CSV table of C-alpha atoms in Angstrom, one decimal:
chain,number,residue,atom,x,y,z
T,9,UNK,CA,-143.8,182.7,30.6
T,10,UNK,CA,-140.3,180.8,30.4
T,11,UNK,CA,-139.4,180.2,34.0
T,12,UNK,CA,-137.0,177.0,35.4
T,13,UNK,CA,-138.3,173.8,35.9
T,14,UNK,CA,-137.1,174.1,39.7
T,15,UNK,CA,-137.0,176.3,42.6
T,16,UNK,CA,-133.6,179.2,42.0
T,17,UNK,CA,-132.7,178.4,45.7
T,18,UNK,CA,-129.5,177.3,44.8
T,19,UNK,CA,-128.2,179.2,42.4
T,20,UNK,CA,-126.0,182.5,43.7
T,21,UNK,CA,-126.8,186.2,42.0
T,22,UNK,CA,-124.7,187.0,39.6
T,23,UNK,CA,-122.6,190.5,40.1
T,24,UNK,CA,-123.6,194.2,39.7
T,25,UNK,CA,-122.4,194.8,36.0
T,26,UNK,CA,-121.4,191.2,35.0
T,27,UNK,CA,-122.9,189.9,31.2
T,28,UNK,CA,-125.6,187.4,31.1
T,29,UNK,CA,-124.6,183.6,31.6
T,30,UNK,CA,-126.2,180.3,31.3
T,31,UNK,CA,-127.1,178.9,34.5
T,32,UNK,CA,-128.8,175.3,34.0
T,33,UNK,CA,-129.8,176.4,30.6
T,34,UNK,CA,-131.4,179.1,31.9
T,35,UNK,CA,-130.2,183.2,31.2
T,36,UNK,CA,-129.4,185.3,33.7
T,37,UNK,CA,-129.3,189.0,34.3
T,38,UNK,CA,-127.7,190.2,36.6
T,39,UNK,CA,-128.6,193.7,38.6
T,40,UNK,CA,-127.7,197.2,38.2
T,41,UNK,CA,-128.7,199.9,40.4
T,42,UNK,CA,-131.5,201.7,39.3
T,43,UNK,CA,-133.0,205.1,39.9
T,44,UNK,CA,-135.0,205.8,43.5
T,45,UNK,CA,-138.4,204.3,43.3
T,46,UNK,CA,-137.8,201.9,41.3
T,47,UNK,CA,-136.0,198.2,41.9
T,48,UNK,CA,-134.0,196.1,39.0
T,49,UNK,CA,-134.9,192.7,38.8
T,50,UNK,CA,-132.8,189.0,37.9
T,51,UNK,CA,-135.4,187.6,35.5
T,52,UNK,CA,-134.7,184.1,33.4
T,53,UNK,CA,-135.7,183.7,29.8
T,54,UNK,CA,-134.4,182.4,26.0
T,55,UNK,CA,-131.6,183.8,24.9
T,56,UNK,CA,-133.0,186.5,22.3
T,57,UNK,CA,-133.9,189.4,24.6
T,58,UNK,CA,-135.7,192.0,22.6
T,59,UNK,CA,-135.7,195.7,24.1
T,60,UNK,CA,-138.9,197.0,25.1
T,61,UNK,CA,-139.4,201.1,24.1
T,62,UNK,CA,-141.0,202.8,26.8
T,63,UNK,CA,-143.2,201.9,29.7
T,64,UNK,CA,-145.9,198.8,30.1
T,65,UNK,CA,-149.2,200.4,31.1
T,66,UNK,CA,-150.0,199.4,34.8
T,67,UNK,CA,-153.1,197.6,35.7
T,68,UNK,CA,-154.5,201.6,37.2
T,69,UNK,CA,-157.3,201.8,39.1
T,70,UNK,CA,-159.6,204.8,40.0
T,71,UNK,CA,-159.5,206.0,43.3
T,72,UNK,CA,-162.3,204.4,45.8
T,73,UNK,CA,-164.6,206.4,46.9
T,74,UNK,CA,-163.5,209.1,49.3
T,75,UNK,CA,-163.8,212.1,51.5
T,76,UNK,CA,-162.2,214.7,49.8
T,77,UNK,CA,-161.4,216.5,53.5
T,78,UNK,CA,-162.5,216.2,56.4
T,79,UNK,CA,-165.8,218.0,57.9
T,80,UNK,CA,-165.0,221.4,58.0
T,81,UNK,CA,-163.8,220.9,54.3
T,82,UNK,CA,-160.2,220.9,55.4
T,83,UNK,CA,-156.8,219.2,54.6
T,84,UNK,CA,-154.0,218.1,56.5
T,85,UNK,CA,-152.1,222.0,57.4
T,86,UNK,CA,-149.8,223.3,54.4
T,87,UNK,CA,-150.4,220.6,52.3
T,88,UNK,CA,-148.4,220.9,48.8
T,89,UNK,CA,-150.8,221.6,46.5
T,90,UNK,CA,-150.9,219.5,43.1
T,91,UNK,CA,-151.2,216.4,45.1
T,92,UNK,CA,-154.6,214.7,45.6
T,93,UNK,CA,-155.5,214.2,48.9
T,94,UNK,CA,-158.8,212.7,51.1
T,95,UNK,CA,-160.2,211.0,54.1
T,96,UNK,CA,-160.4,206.7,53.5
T,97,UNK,CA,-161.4,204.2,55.1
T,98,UNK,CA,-158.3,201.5,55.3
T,99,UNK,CA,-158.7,198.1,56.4
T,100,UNK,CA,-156.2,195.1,55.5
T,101,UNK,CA,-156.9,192.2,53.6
T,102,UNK,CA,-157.5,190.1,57.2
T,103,UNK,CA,-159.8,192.9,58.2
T,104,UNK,CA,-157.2,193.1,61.7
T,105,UNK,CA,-156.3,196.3,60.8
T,106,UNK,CA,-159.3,198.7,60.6
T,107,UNK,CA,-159.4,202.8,60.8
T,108,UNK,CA,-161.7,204.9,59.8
T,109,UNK,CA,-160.5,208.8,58.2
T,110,UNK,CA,-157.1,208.2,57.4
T,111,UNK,CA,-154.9,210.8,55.3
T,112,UNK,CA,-154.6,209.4,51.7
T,113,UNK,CA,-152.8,210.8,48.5
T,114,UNK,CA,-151.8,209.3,45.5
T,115,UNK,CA,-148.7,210.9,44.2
T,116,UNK,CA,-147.9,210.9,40.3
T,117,UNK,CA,-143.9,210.9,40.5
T,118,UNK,CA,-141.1,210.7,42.4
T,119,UNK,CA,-140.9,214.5,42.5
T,120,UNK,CA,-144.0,214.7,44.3
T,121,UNK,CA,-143.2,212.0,46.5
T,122,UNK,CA,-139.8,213.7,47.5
T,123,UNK,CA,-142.4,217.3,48.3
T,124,UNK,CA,-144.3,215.1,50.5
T,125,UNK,CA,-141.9,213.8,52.5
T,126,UNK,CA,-140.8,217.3,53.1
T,127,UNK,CA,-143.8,218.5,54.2
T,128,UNK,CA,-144.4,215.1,56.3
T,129,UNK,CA,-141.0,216.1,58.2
T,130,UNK,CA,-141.8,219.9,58.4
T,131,UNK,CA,-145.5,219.3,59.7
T,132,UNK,CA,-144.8,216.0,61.8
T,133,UNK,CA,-146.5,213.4,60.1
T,134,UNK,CA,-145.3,210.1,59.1
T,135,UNK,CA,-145.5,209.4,55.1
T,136,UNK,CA,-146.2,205.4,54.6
T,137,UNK,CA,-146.7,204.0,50.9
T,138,UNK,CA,-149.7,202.0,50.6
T,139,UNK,CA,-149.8,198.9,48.2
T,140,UNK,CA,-153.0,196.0,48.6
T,141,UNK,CA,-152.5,196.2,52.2
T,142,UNK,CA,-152.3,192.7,52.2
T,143,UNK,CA,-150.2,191.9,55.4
T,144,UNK,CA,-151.1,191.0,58.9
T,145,UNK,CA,-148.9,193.1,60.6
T,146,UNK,CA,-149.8,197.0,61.2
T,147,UNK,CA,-147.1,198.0,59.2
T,148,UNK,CA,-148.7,201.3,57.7
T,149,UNK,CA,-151.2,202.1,60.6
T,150,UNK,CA,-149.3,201.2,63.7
T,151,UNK,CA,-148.9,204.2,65.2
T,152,UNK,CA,-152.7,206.2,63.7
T,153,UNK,CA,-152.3,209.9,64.5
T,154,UNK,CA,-150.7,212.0,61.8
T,155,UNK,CA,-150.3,209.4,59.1
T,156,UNK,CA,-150.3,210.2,55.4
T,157,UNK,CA,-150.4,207.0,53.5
T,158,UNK,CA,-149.3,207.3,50.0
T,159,UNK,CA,-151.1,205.2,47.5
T,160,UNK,CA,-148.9,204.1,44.6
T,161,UNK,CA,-151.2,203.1,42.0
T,162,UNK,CA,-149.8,205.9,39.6
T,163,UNK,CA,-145.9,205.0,39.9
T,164,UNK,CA,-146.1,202.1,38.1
T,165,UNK,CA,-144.4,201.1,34.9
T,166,UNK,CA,-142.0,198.4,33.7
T,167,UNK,CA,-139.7,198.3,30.7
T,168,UNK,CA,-136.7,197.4,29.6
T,169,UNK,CA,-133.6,199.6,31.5
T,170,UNK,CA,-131.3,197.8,29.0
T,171,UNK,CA,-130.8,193.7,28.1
T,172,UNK,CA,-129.6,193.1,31.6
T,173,UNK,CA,-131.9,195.1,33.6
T,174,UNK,CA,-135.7,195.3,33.5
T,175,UNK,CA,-136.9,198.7,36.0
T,176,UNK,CA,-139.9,198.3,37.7
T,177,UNK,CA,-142.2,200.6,39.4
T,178,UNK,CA,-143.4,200.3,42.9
T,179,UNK,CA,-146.8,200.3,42.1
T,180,UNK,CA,-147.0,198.1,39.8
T,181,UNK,CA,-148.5,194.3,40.2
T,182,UNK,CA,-146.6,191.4,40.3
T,183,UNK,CA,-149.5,190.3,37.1
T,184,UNK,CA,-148.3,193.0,35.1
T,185,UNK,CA,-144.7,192.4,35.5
T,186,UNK,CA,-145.3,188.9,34.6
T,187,UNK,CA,-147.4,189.9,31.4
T,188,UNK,CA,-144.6,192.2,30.6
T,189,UNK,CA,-141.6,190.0,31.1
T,190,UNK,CA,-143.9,187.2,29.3
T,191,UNK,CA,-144.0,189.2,26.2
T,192,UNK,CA,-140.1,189.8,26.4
T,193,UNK,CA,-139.6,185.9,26.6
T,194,UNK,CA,-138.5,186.6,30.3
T,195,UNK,CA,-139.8,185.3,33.3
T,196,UNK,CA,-139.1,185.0,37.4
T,197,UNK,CA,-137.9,182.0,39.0
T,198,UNK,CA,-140.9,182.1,41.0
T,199,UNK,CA,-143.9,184.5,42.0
T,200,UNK,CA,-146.4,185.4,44.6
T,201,UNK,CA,-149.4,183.3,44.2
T,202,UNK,CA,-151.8,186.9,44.4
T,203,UNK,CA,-151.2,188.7,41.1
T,204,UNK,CA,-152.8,191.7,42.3
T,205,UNK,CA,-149.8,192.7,45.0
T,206,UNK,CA,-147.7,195.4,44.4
T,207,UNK,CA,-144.2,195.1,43.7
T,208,UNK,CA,-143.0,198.0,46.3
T,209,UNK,CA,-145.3,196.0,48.8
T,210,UNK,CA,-144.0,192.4,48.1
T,211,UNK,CA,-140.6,193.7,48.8
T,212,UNK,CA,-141.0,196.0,51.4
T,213,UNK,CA,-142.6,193.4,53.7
T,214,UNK,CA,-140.9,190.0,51.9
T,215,UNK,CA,-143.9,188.7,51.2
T,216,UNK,CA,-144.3,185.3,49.8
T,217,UNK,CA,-140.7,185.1,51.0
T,218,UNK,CA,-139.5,187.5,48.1
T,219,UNK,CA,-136.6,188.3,50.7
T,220,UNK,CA,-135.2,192.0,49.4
T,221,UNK,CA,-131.5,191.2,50.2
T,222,UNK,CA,-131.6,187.5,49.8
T,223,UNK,CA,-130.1,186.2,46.3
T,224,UNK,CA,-132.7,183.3,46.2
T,225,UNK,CA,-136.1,184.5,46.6
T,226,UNK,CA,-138.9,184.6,44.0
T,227,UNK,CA,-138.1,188.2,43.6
T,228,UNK,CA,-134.3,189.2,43.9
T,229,UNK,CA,-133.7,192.2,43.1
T,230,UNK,CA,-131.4,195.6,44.2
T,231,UNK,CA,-133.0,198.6,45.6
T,232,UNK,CA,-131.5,201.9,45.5
């Protein structure tokens, strides 16, 4: 992967919509907004940027083993139907945050993930993505009655929005990204040393010191 020889600290984001310039014989994209779900990243490469067609397959895992419902072989009430759903068992990497039975879905697209946040508002529950859990804080479990965690291991994806913009999918892992832009002679200034993380996860806590709205971390990128 073609990344700089030193840290991007110092070099400012370029503008929503401006062309790619050299910056220390380096290219850079600049950001473009991008569809919900999905974030736009400033990536670094050589200079002949080939389109990708379609989406990068995501490194997909099947679902851990689960509890379909609860004992009396029931769901959370009026729950959209479509939409796998089952009792787990979550526990962060650190092992500090531990609770048995917890509401878990895995939606397949943004339209389902807009139908369960309806229902989450209509039937009082909170809706919390779920990436490798790998924080300390109780960010997805800190209040544990009438959670719905929503596991994004199917919205993943990368490719190739046009030459200035690569679109990326929450769930996908900062390793496939990096094989992806790899293959597209791109590459990130820097990245998280666990491959495995998700992207929507990295952001969404800054972890690593990705920084969502700073220009300079590892991962700057625009969220819509």
């Amino acid at each position: 992967m073609d990344t700089p020889s030193s840290p991007a600290a110092g070099v400012p984001a370029a503008p929503a919509n401006e062309p790619p310039s050299e910056v220390g014989g380096r290219r850079r994209i600049p950001l473009s907004p991008t569809g919900i779900g999905t974030s736009s990243a400033r990536v670094v490469g050589r200079s002949g940027v080939t389109r990708a067609s379609g989406i990068a397959p995501a490194n997909v895992q099947a679902p851990p083993a689960a509890v379909p419902a609860d004992r009396e072989g029931k769901g959370p009430p009026a729950f959209p139907g479509g939409t796998p759903v089952w009792r787990e068992h979550y526990r962060n990497w650190s092992g500090e945050t531990d609770v048995a039975d917890v509401w878990t879905c895995a939606p397949r697209s943004s339209d389902e993930v807009a139908v369960l946040a309806t229902w989450a508002r209509a039937n009082r529950y909170r809706l919390r993505p779920r990436g490798r859990a790998h924080t300390f804080a109780p960010l997805s479990l800190s209040g544990r009655e009438h959670v719905l965690l929503a596991d994004t291991r199917h919205l993943a994806g990368v490719e190739m929005a046009s030459p200035a913009t690569v679109r990326v999918g929450a769930g996908t892992t900062v390793d496939a990204l990096a094989a992806f832009l790899e293959g597209h002679g791109l590459g990130l200034p820097a990245l998280p040393a666990v491959g495995d993380l998700t992207v929507g996860g990295v952001l969404a806590v800054g972890a690593h010191g990705t920084g969502v709205a700073g220009a300079s971390g590892p991962l700057s990128v625009r969220l819509l």
